[in-house]
Amino acid sequence: MKIFKYISLILVLGFIACNDFLNLAPDVNLNEDKVFTNYVNAQAFQADIYSGLTQRFNAIGSYLPVPMSSASDESESNAGYFGTKPFNMGNYDGVDANISYYYTAIHKANLFLKNKDRIPYPSKLARQKMVGEVYFLRAFYYNEIVKRFGGMPILNEVNGLLVPGDDLMRPRNTYRECFAFIMNDLKNAIDSLPVTLNTNEYGRATKGASMALKARVLLYAASPLFSKTNGIWGMGGTTDDWYDKDGKTWWLKAAEAAQAVIDLKDETGGQVYALYQTNAANKADDYQNLFFNRREQGNNEIIFYKHEAPVGVNDAQINVWMPNGDFGGNGAVEPTNNFVKLFEMSNGKYIDEAGSGYDPKNPYINRDPRFYKTIIYQGSTWQGATVDMSTTTTQFPAGTFLTGYFVRKYLPEQIKKLSTTTSYHNWIFFRLAEMYLNYAEAMNEVEGPTQRVRDAVNAVRSRSGVVDLPVALTGDQSSMRIRLQRERAIELSFEEQRWWDARRWSTGEQGELAAKWFGGPFYRVTITKNGNAVSYNEETYFTRIYQPHNNLYEIPTGEMYKNPLFVQNPGY
Amino acid sequence: MKNQMKTVMKKIIFLTLLVLIELVPLQAQSSRKIIGKVTDFKTGEELIGVNVKIKGTSFMAITDLNGNYSIETDNNPANILSFTYVGYRETFEPVKSRTVINMQLSDADKQLNEVVVVGYGTQKKESVVGSISSIDNKTLKSSPASNLTQSLAGKLAGVQIVQPSGEIGNDEASIYIRGRATWNDASPLIVVDGIVRNDFGKIDPNEVESINILKDASATAVYGVKGANGVIIVTTKRGEMGKPKISVTAQTALVQPMRIPQPLGAYDATSLQYLADWGQYKSRTPLSKGGTLANDLLLYRTGASPWDHPDVNWVNTIMKPYSTQQQYNINISGGTKTVRYFVSGGFLNQNSLYKNDNLTDYSRFNFRSNLDVDVSKDLTVSLNLGSRVENLNSPTTTIYSSWNIYRGAFANSGRTYPIYNPNGSYAGNGNNLEASLLSSGIYKDVKSTLESSISLNYKLDFITKGLSAKGQVSYDTQGENGRDWTQSTAQYVYSQNTDSYQQFGQNTPLSYGGVQKNNNWYKVYVEAGIYYNRTFGKNSFTGLFLADRNKLTNNAEVAYADQGVVGRITYDYDKRFFGEVNVGYNGSENFPKVNQYGLFPAYSAGWLISNEDFIANSSLSTIITNLKIRGSLGWVGNDKSTVNNVAQRFIYLQQYTNGGGYTFGTGDNGYAGIQQGAIANPTAQWEVARKENIGFDSEFFKGLFGITVDYFYEFRNEILTDISAVMPQYVGAAFAVANVGETENQGVEIDLKHNLRVNKDFSYYVKGNLTYNVNKVLKKADPLGLLPYQKEEGYPIGTPSAWNNTGYFNSYQDIKNNPSQLGSNNGIPGNIEIIPGDLKFLDFNHDGVINQADAYRQGYGSVPVLQYGLTIGGTWKSFDFSVLFQGSAGSSFPKQWEIMWAFSNSDNVFAKHNNYWAPEIANTAQFTRFYGKSWINNERYYSTYELGSGDYLRVKSVEIGYNFPKVLMNRIGMSGARLYVTSLNTITWSKEPYLDPDNRDARGGLMPPTRAFNLGLNLNF
């Protein structure tokens, strides 16, 4: 029995002695401590919070995505590009999947803010910049969510860092609460961020960017959709009697906020932002080029943008917009005739207005100078070729066209099929022209079409060589309002503004503007050539569905299923 | 056959009568003489020297050279004859009033002393109380199956086999033991010669002695945290004392793919394409090749313009109608008093089904040497070496599987470009499949595997009788290296009008492309244990206590390790009552300290009723040869943490990783980011299965009939589950998988056998088995608000949620009379147009509208609910034969894209698309309308229309063998020779017309399993 004992003993001892046999877990290179107690690591973590900023040139849809403009009346997605099709058919259930990027980025921001006091900053200024940017980003991401759904749960650095085992169910916060939360973050950002950046910081958030976001948030809050409703969906009043308690109307506060951006001065007292103007012979050239040039190329109009390296013809964000066929793109973004008709004549009149000089047989002459920088149309020159979009074209494969137009804005003309040329193609979130138009819109609501309202709009128009607003057409507040709506449609076309503008100008109950513009028949032109004679025939190609309740997105069914505390938006 | 059946029936009736007669006592009479012949039950050979005795008396006799005996006895009808013979089971036979009693004796080895391989050892079959299925070498080795896993189909109760692909070198079948109880990795643990190993399918079948499937907790608990999915124990052959025996086997087979979807020809496809285009562009002119439609169709129909209106059948271009396969094996076994050996070498070569013999083949060399040396009376040393080398050659375009070319063969357009241009160059703009196959270069992959172990077995009888110790060390290693040589060949689009060529791609010579695969792993396993086995009177005990440790290092990754102890105590009383406790206590490196080790006990008991006096010592023993009831209860774990096909390692650690970031500054330099990994699960652990089993084994009339039935129930919890479906988006972070899943799985297995030696020349057997099991998800991460019939909870694992397609809309009136399927919020989202010829979905919730709420869980998961097999075999004179029918029912899979939709991604259509819906053939339509179809219609919503059925019945194998006469063989110095013809997957009946029903690829992109016709010769010296 002795040997038996020895053997058992050896077995047991051997087993115990090597009890760390299973301790093979890798050394964790980085954990929360190592990230936030080291300035370099913390910088890397903070930089990643910016990655929630996505370029919007092809942002909707998971397979061959397209820009948001194809959900609005600005354009159509060509066959095969389904990203925005569900919107056009009235389906808002989980179509805009980008929302999860924003929540992910908010989580990162919260994690950073929770740890912000542990970071060994080299200086007070470094701390201000680093933390201020995160406040700006969190406000930016929340605003993206709120403008889609109305009030949604607010998760911050105190209550929002959920871990397995936590109760994950949160009710929706109200729009007012979200508004206040965003405004507080923006206040922190504005207070701590610098006005100007070192060149190696280009792309980061600034005081100006925070002020521009504040101006936009206020404009949205003041607009009918949000100001006229209560609770989860709205502000519940047109006057600030609760946030700053100064009793000013939200319109006035929005106007002041936009004015502040326009007037912003740098440390030396110089104007920070200016409309991009180069004394070009054709002033509209500046309108075109402002999208390809950044501050280091002398463009001081851009306030905040998605900072990216230059891209070429093979990058999807160019390719989706580039005409197909001989031009080598996918031609997937095609302006509708509904939208093209919104361009004024060069004399400032609408095409259907008496004395406009509009000729349906020759519809593309004497239009707003921005038209020629925004649209590729029959007979226009693109990359050295005269574009032929007729039924007998040889430039494009048969069956290509849905509408008879392509987009020129955003497309650097030097980027050609099979070439390796690249260009800056940075999505602009805020530019000064918007601030002028925000100011004009808000001020018109405050005091009607006064001279300073008119001046703000004309500043934007004259940069592109457009005639000043016809006084006769804008004599009263409501006609000025309509005029401003069209001005925004043209100046800010394809910039992911109209989709939101139309909604905020509508109200949930009536949905008048958005339903008028985004629903109903959509038109294209069919172009036929007979020798040199070209004829244009407008026809309906699709009837889109837009119902008043679509002014707010549907909370995705999947999210409703997950969370019994969620209340669905009305109408869904 | 009729006569034989009659004989069997007669016997049954006769024996039944005997039982009845037995109950009536008869008067004793004067003396009489009983004569008879004693033969072997299996072989029919006469047995010489059998001791024949009247039980309880001294009357006895011994059989002569012809197996005949003659015995004088009194005339007592209650006399019982007993037959005893070395190596055979003692058999009793009541005399009654007979004077001639012929007797067949059964091999005692097979019946009583038969040993079953169990975890960490062996057990006598009669004392086994766990649920174990076995298969021996004979049923494996003459099959042309190139992977051993394929050979198990239909042969074992409780084992379900699904073989999704027949591609050479990649044709392993999935094995499920008692279905599946987890949505994670449900594959069983593989143990080869006592050591956990993978890839047993690549072992040469000639090396295999037996395969044992451990099914219940009693059998698998010793494997602890690894045993929950069942265990497959493969035991290789060993030498026995005696002269060297040499066995040589050679076989060659023709193989052909079972089913490849055959696309429609150019004319039909073009006609359909025009119909489809007409719909998509509505009022527009459908796209033509520049001319008119009529002209296109004319040219396709007549083939008059082969360059711009080609009609290429890519399937026939790329694939061979059949291919070949060879297998050879030679093995030698034998032994002296102290050394026993088994040495085997094998070779397998398969040609691919691609039309490119030079580039596509798979070959495998197998070698095995098992050596046992008795160093002393008490110490035996065993050295086992198994190795194999696999060579795979394939076109470079198929490095990671042949999906691209194979699927392309039936999915690509045959109407765009011809194969070759008039000048002989490849036609096309870069997608020419012939070029991909023949002129893209070659990929060569070599994989070599070594499995080695040395063990010491030391008898410690000098300490106490029945004690022994065993130590074992194994070292396994595998290296795989794949390199490719690539070339590109220009392709040209030929224009007939201008007689000109447009070049696509460049010509580059074949050049070395580099290492594509380089995987190496090694594994060291050590175990030491003591064993005890002793009988005290009617009490027998065995005991086992063992510790083991295992470490696998894969490339330079963190090693996989596990260690633990194993204990077993078995007890039996008088060979009638059996009890057993098995315990595994082990853990792996993958879990946090608090959860590193788990204890897995199992308890089982059995009652061998046939050993009770009232059977064994009565005439019932002539009827009931064996009857055992057994039951078990135990807990086993599953630490395979693969969730959604991603291995989950160290999920309890909160990691931050370098990644993400942004671009800043005028130089547009990337600014590196740091990101938080998935939020850790600090209490991660393995799955736990509670398994219950109750069953009986029985045999009647000395093996004439046998039936084994098992009922099992399993409750599995702590299943690692992706919980993202219940996490609201606003959480903003991913959570590591959590142990929240629960399932139950239950079923019945039945094993039936019948064999009969009808006469000297003819015997036959029938073996049947059936496995039925259903599992049910009890708890998974289902969102709270999901409709109950859309939740996974309550349905078998993998049951799809789909609309029920009840047919086609046949008229506008039909559409009007049915619930609306249109609209954004009042119908199926995105469904904008329904006209006759579209699918009609069932209004499941009777709310008068078809929308998301009408999809419900229906159909089956991917593991079949029912699998069954029936083997009929036998011998007639020198011939033997067998036929195996094998079937499967209750599984489904999705069919989408190329295999389902018309012109979906590429350009294919099949015969079913030609039977598209039209009013005249509304009742027999096989596809929706073509005309007037918009860019999307409900054909692509997931409905039962897209659900494939995995049901089938196959003639899985047919085998006919001829054994050359022994006398003749002996004369030329051989002990036997057999010539045989086998066929695998001979005939299949299934519901699926285009795919093999085992195919589990939604796009039909896996090369189908093959049908084989095989000729083999086996020589024994």
Coordinates of N, CA and C in Angstrom, one line a residue, chain A residues 1 3-4 7 11 14-15 18-19 21-26 28 30-32 35 41 43-45 47-48 50-51 53 79 82 85 89-91 99-100 103-104 107-108 111 153 155 162-164 168-170 199-200 202-204 294 296 305-310 398-399 401 424 524 547 549 559 561-564 566, chain B residues 280-281 284 287 460 462-464 467 528 530 545 547 549-551 558-559 561-565 587-589 593 596-597 650 652-666 668 671-676 679-680 724-733 735 783-787 790 824-825 829-830 832 935:
Chain A
M1 N 0.8 -1.2 0.0 CA 0.0 0.0 0.0 C 0.9 1.3 0.0
I3 N 3.4 2.1 -1.9 CA 3.6 2.6 -3.2 C 2.3 3.3 -3.7
F4 N 1.2 2.8 -3.4 CA -0.1 3.4 -3.7 C -0.1 4.8 -3.2
I7 N 2.2 7.1 -5.0 CA 1.7 7.5 -6.4 C 0.6 8.6 -6.2
L11 N 0.8 12.3 -7.7 CA -0.3 12.9 -8.5 C -0.9 14.2 -8.0
G14 N 1.8 17.0 -7.8 CA 2.0 17.5 -9.1 C 0.9 18.4 -9.6
F15 N -0.2 18.0 -9.3 CA -1.4 18.8 -9.8 C -1.4 20.2 -9.1
C18 N 1.5 22.6 -10.0 CA 1.5 23.3 -11.2 C 0.1 24.0 -11.4
N19 N -0.4 24.5 -10.3 CA -1.8 25.0 -10.4 C -1.9 26.2 -11.3
F21 N -0.9 26.2 -14.2 CA -0.8 25.7 -15.6 C -1.8 26.4 -16.5
L22 N -3.0 26.7 -15.9 CA -4.0 27.3 -16.7 C -4.0 28.8 -16.8
N23 N -3.0 29.4 -16.1 CA -3.0 30.9 -16.1 C -2.2 31.4 -17.3
L24 N -2.9 31.3 -18.4 CA -2.3 31.7 -19.7 C -2.9 33.0 -20.2
A25 N -3.8 33.6 -19.5 CA -4.5 34.8 -20.1 C -3.4 35.8 -20.5
P26 N -3.6 36.4 -21.6 CA -2.6 37.3 -22.1 C -2.5 38.6 -21.2
V28 N -2.9 42.1 -20.5 CA -3.7 43.1 -21.2 C -2.8 44.3 -21.4
L30 N -3.6 47.1 -22.6 CA -4.2 48.4 -22.3 C -5.4 48.1 -21.4
N31 N -5.6 48.8 -20.4 CA -6.9 48.8 -19.7 C -7.3 50.2 -19.3
E32 N -8.4 50.4 -18.6 CA -8.9 51.7 -18.4 C -7.8 52.6 -17.7
V35 N -5.0 53.6 -20.1 CA -5.4 54.6 -21.1 C -5.6 56.0 -20.5
N41 N -1.9 58.1 -24.5 CA -3.0 57.1 -24.7 C -4.4 57.8 -24.6
Q43 N -5.0 60.8 -25.4 CA -5.2 61.6 -26.7 C -5.7 60.6 -27.8
A44 N -5.1 59.4 -27.8 CA -5.5 58.5 -28.9 C -7.0 58.1 -28.6
F45 N -7.3 57.9 -27.4 CA -8.7 57.6 -27.1 C -9.7 58.7 -27.5
A47 N -9.1 61.0 -29.8 CA -9.1 61.2 -31.2 C -10.2 60.2 -31.8
D48 N -10.3 59.1 -31.2 CA -11.2 58.1 -31.8 C -12.7 58.5 -31.6
Y50 N -13.8 61.2 -32.5 CA -14.1 61.8 -33.8 C -14.6 60.8 -34.9
S51 N -14.3 59.6 -34.7 CA -14.6 58.6 -35.8 C -16.1 58.4 -35.9
L53 N -17.9 60.8 -36.7 CA -18.2 61.7 -37.7 C -18.1 61.0 -39.1
A79 N -31.2 52.8 -60.1 CA -31.5 51.4 -59.8 C -30.3 50.7 -59.2
F82 N -30.2 51.1 -53.2 CA -31.5 51.0 -52.5 C -31.6 51.8 -51.2
K85 N -34.4 54.2 -50.9 CA -35.7 53.7 -51.5 C -36.8 53.5 -50.4
M89 N -40.7 55.2 -50.1 CA -41.9 54.4 -50.1 C -42.6 54.4 -48.8
G90 N -42.1 55.4 -47.9 CA -42.8 55.6 -46.7 C -42.4 54.7 -45.5
N91 N -41.3 54.0 -45.7 CA -40.8 53.1 -44.7 C -39.7 53.7 -43.9
I99 N -27.4 55.7 -37.0 CA -27.6 56.1 -35.6 C -26.7 55.4 -34.7
S100 N -26.5 54.1 -35.0 CA -25.7 53.3 -34.1 C -24.2 53.9 -34.0
Y103 N -24.4 56.6 -31.3 CA -24.5 56.1 -29.9 C -23.1 55.5 -29.5
T104 N -22.5 54.8 -30.4 CA -21.1 54.3 -30.1 C -20.2 55.5 -29.7
H107 N -21.0 56.8 -26.3 CA -20.4 56.0 -25.3 C -19.0 56.3 -25.0
K108 N -18.2 56.5 -26.1 CA -16.8 56.8 -26.0 C -16.6 58.1 -25.3
L111 N -17.2 57.7 -21.7 CA -16.1 57.1 -21.0 C -15.0 58.0 -20.8
P153 N -33.3 58.7 -24.9 CA -32.7 58.6 -23.6 C -31.3 59.4 -23.6
L155 N -27.8 59.5 -22.0 CA -26.9 58.7 -21.3 C -25.6 59.5 -21.1
L162 N -23.1 51.6 -19.3 CA -23.8 50.4 -18.9 C -22.8 49.2 -19.0
V163 N -23.0 48.3 -18.1 CA -22.2 47.1 -18.1 C -23.1 45.9 -18.0
P164 N -22.6 44.7 -18.4 CA -23.5 43.5 -18.3 C -24.0 43.4 -16.9
L168 N -30.9 47.6 -18.5 CA -30.5 48.4 -19.7 C -31.7 49.3 -20.2
M169 N -32.8 49.1 -19.5 CA -34.0 49.8 -20.1 C -34.2 51.2 -19.6
R170 N -34.2 52.2 -20.5 CA -34.4 53.6 -20.1 C -35.6 54.1 -20.9
T199 N -1.9 74.5 -37.2 CA -2.2 73.8 -38.4 C -2.2 72.3 -38.2
N200 N -1.5 71.8 -37.2 CA -1.5 70.3 -37.0 C -2.8 69.9 -36.3
Y202 N -5.8 71.0 -37.5 CA -6.9 71.2 -38.4 C -7.8 70.0 -38.4
G203 N -9.1 70.2 -38.4 CA -10.1 69.1 -38.3 C -10.7 68.9 -37.0
R204 N -10.0 69.6 -36.0 CA -10.6 69.5 -34.6 C -11.7 70.5 -34.4
R294 N -9.7 73.8 -48.5 CA -9.8 73.9 -47.0 C -9.2 75.2 -46.6
E296 N -6.4 75.7 -45.3 CA -5.0 75.9 -45.7 C -4.9 76.3 -47.2
Y305 N -15.9 70.3 -40.6 CA -16.0 69.4 -41.7 C -15.4 68.1 -41.3
K306 N -15.7 67.1 -42.1 CA -15.1 65.8 -41.9 C -13.7 65.8 -42.5
H307 N -12.7 65.8 -41.7 CA -11.3 65.9 -42.2 C -10.8 64.6 -42.7
E308 N -10.6 64.6 -44.0 CA -10.1 63.4 -44.7 C -9.1 63.7 -45.7
A309 N -8.3 62.7 -46.0 CA -7.3 62.8 -47.1 C -8.0 62.9 -48.4
P310 N -7.3 63.4 -49.4 CA -8.0 63.5 -50.8 C -8.4 62.1 -51.3
A398 N -27.7 52.0 -72.5 CA -29.2 52.2 -72.5 C -29.8 51.9 -71.2
G399 N -30.9 52.7 -70.9 CA -31.6 52.4 -69.7 C -31.0 53.0 -68.4
F401 N -30.8 56.3 -67.4 CA -31.3 57.5 -66.8 C -32.6 57.3 -66.1
Y424 N -9.4 67.0 -52.6 CA -10.1 67.1 -51.3 C -11.6 66.9 -51.5
R524 N -39.2 63.5 -64.1 CA -37.9 63.4 -64.8 C -38.1 64.1 -66.2
Q547 N -46.0 60.8 -45.4 CA -47.1 61.2 -44.6 C -46.7 62.1 -43.5
H549 N -46.8 62.2 -40.4 CA -46.0 61.7 -39.2 C -44.6 61.3 -39.5
E559 N -35.9 48.3 -31.9 CA -35.6 49.0 -30.6 C -36.9 49.0 -29.7
Y561 N -39.1 46.6 -29.7 CA -39.2 45.3 -29.1 C -38.3 45.1 -27.9
K562 N -37.1 45.7 -28.0 CA -36.1 45.5 -26.9 C -36.6 46.2 -25.6
N563 N -37.2 47.4 -25.8 CA -37.4 48.2 -24.6 C -38.8 48.5 -24.4
P564 N -39.4 47.9 -23.4 CA -40.9 48.2 -23.1 C -41.1 49.6 -22.6
F566 N -40.1 52.3 -24.0 CA -40.1 53.2 -25.1 C -41.5 53.5 -25.6
Chain B
Q280 N -38.9 45.7 -65.3 CA -38.2 46.6 -64.5 C -38.2 48.0 -65.1
Y281 N -38.2 48.1 -66.4 CA -38.2 49.5 -67.0 C -39.5 49.9 -67.5
R284 N -40.3 51.1 -71.1 CA -39.1 51.3 -71.9 C -38.8 50.1 -72.8
L287 N -33.6 46.0 -72.7 CA -32.2 46.1 -73.2 C -32.0 45.0 -74.2
L460 N 0.3 -3.7 -10.6 CA 0.7 -3.6 -9.2 C 0.1 -4.6 -8.3
F462 N 1.4 -6.9 -6.8 CA 2.2 -7.2 -5.6 C 1.8 -6.3 -4.5
I463 N 1.2 -5.1 -4.8 CA 0.7 -4.3 -3.7 C -0.6 -4.8 -3.2
T464 N -1.5 -4.8 -4.2 CA -2.8 -5.4 -3.9 C -3.3 -5.9 -5.2
L467 N -4.6 -4.1 -8.8 CA -4.2 -2.7 -8.9 C -3.2 -2.6 -10.1
A528 N -1.5 10.4 -15.9 CA -1.1 9.3 -15.0 C -2.2 8.9 -14.2
I530 N -4.2 5.5 -11.7 CA -4.2 4.1 -11.2 C -5.5 3.5 -11.4
F545 N -8.5 6.4 -10.9 CA -8.2 7.8 -10.5 C -7.0 8.3 -11.4
A547 N -5.0 11.8 -13.4 CA -4.9 13.2 -13.6 C -4.3 13.4 -15.0
R549 N -3.4 16.4 -18.3 CA -3.0 17.8 -18.6 C -2.7 17.9 -20.1
N550 N -3.2 19.0 -20.7 CA -3.2 19.0 -22.2 C -2.8 20.5 -22.6
K551 N -2.0 20.7 -23.5 CA -1.6 22.0 -23.9 C -1.4 22.1 -25.4
V558 N -1.7 32.5 -27.8 CA -1.7 32.0 -26.4 C -2.2 30.6 -26.5
A559 N -1.5 29.7 -25.7 CA -1.9 28.3 -25.8 C -3.2 28.0 -25.3
A561 N -5.2 25.3 -23.0 CA -4.7 24.3 -22.0 C -5.9 23.9 -21.2
D562 N -5.8 22.6 -20.8 CA -6.8 22.1 -19.8 C -6.1 21.1 -19.0
Q563 N -6.6 20.9 -17.8 CA -6.1 19.9 -16.9 C -7.2 19.5 -15.9
G564 N -7.0 18.3 -15.4 CA -8.1 17.9 -14.5 C -7.8 16.5 -13.9
V565 N -8.7 16.1 -13.1 CA -8.6 14.7 -12.6 C -9.9 14.0 -13.0
G587 N -10.7 21.9 -15.9 CA -10.9 23.3 -16.3 C -10.0 23.7 -17.5
S588 N -10.3 24.9 -18.0 CA -9.5 25.3 -19.1 C -9.0 26.7 -18.9
E589 N -8.1 27.2 -19.7 CA -7.4 28.5 -19.5 C -8.3 29.6 -19.8
K593 N -10.5 33.0 -13.0 CA -10.0 32.2 -11.9 C -11.2 31.6 -11.2
Q596 N -12.6 28.7 -13.1 CA -11.7 27.9 -14.0 C -11.9 26.4 -14.0
Y597 N -12.3 25.9 -12.8 CA -12.6 24.4 -12.7 C -14.0 24.1 -12.4
F650 N -10.9 34.6 -23.5 CA -10.7 35.5 -22.4 C -11.7 36.7 -22.4
Y652 N -13.5 37.5 -20.2 CA -13.7 38.1 -18.9 C -12.7 39.3 -18.7
L653 N -11.8 39.4 -19.7 CA -10.8 40.5 -19.5 C -11.3 41.8 -20.3
Q654 N -11.3 42.9 -19.6 CA -11.7 44.1 -20.3 C -10.4 44.7 -21.0
Q655 N -10.5 44.7 -22.3 CA -9.4 45.1 -23.1 C -9.6 46.4 -23.8
Y656 N -8.6 47.1 -24.0 CA -8.6 48.3 -24.9 C -7.6 48.0 -26.0
T657 N -7.9 48.3 -27.1 CA -7.0 48.0 -28.3 C -6.7 49.2 -29.1
N658 N -5.6 49.1 -29.8 CA -5.3 50.2 -30.8 C -6.2 50.0 -32.0
G659 N -6.8 51.1 -32.3 CA -7.7 51.0 -33.5 C -8.5 52.3 -33.6
G660 N -9.2 52.4 -34.7 CA -10.0 53.6 -35.0 C -9.0 54.8 -35.2
G661 N -9.4 56.0 -34.6 CA -8.6 57.2 -34.8 C -9.3 58.1 -35.8
Y662 N -8.5 59.1 -36.2 CA -9.1 60.2 -37.0 C -7.9 60.8 -37.7
T663 N -8.2 61.7 -38.6 CA -7.2 62.4 -39.4 C -7.2 63.9 -39.0
F664 N -6.1 64.4 -38.7 CA -6.0 65.8 -38.4 C -4.8 66.5 -39.1
G665 N -4.8 67.8 -39.2 CA -3.7 68.5 -39.6 C -3.6 68.7 -41.1
T666 N -2.7 69.5 -41.6 CA -2.6 69.8 -43.0 C -2.0 68.6 -43.8
D668 N -2.8 65.6 -43.4 CA -3.8 64.5 -43.4 C -3.3 63.2 -42.8
Y671 N -4.4 59.8 -37.2 CA -4.0 59.9 -35.8 C -4.6 58.7 -35.1
A672 N -3.6 57.9 -34.6 CA -4.0 56.5 -34.1 C -5.0 56.7 -33.0
G673 N -5.9 55.7 -32.9 CA -6.9 55.7 -31.9 C -6.7 54.6 -30.9
I674 N -7.4 54.7 -29.8 CA -7.5 53.6 -28.8 C -9.0 53.4 -28.6
Q675 N -9.4 52.1 -28.6 CA -10.8 51.8 -28.4 C -11.0 50.8 -27.3
Q676 N -12.1 50.9 -26.7 CA -12.5 50.0 -25.7 C -13.0 48.7 -26.4
I679 N -17.4 45.0 -23.8 CA -17.4 45.1 -22.4 C -17.4 43.8 -21.8
A680 N -16.4 43.5 -20.9 CA -16.1 42.1 -20.5 C -17.3 41.5 -19.7
S724 N -26.7 41.0 -28.2 CA -26.9 42.3 -28.8 C -28.3 42.5 -29.2
A725 N -29.1 41.4 -29.4 CA -30.5 41.6 -29.8 C -31.3 42.2 -28.7
V726 N -30.9 42.1 -27.5 CA -31.7 42.7 -26.4 C -31.1 44.0 -25.9
M727 N -29.9 44.4 -26.5 CA -29.3 45.6 -26.1 C -29.8 46.8 -26.9
P728 N -30.4 47.8 -26.2 CA -30.9 48.9 -27.0 C -29.7 49.6 -27.6
Q729 N -29.9 50.3 -28.7 CA -28.8 51.0 -29.4 C -28.1 52.0 -28.6
Y730 N -28.9 52.6 -27.6 CA -28.3 53.7 -26.9 C -27.2 53.2 -25.9
V731 N -27.1 51.9 -25.7 CA -26.0 51.4 -24.8 C -24.7 51.8 -25.5
G732 N -24.6 51.8 -26.8 CA -23.4 52.4 -27.5 C -22.2 51.6 -27.4
A733 N -22.3 50.4 -26.9 CA -21.1 49.5 -26.8 C -21.5 48.1 -27.0
F735 N -21.4 44.2 -25.8 CA -21.1 43.4 -24.6 C -20.5 42.1 -25.1
P783 N -35.6 39.7 -27.8 CA -36.1 41.0 -27.3 C -37.5 40.8 -26.6
L784 N -37.7 41.5 -25.6 CA -39.0 41.3 -24.8 C -40.2 41.5 -25.6
G785 N -40.2 42.5 -26.5 CA -41.5 42.8 -27.1 C -41.7 42.0 -28.4
L786 N -40.8 41.2 -28.8 CA -40.9 40.4 -30.0 C -42.2 39.5 -29.9
L787 N -42.9 39.4 -31.0 CA -44.1 38.6 -31.0 C -43.7 37.1 -30.6
Q790 N -42.4 34.8 -33.0 CA -41.2 35.2 -33.8 C -39.9 35.0 -32.9
S824 N -46.7 50.7 -46.6 CA -45.5 51.0 -45.8 C -45.8 50.5 -44.4
N825 N -46.8 50.9 -43.8 CA -47.1 50.5 -42.4 C -48.2 49.6 -42.3
P829 N -43.3 46.1 -45.4 CA -42.6 47.3 -45.8 C -41.8 47.1 -47.2
G830 N -41.9 48.1 -48.0 CA -41.2 48.0 -49.2 C -42.0 47.3 -50.3
I832 N -44.5 47.3 -52.9 CA -45.2 48.4 -53.5 C -46.2 47.9 -54.5
W935 N -38.6 46.5 -59.5 CA -37.2 46.1 -59.1 C -37.2 45.3 -57.8

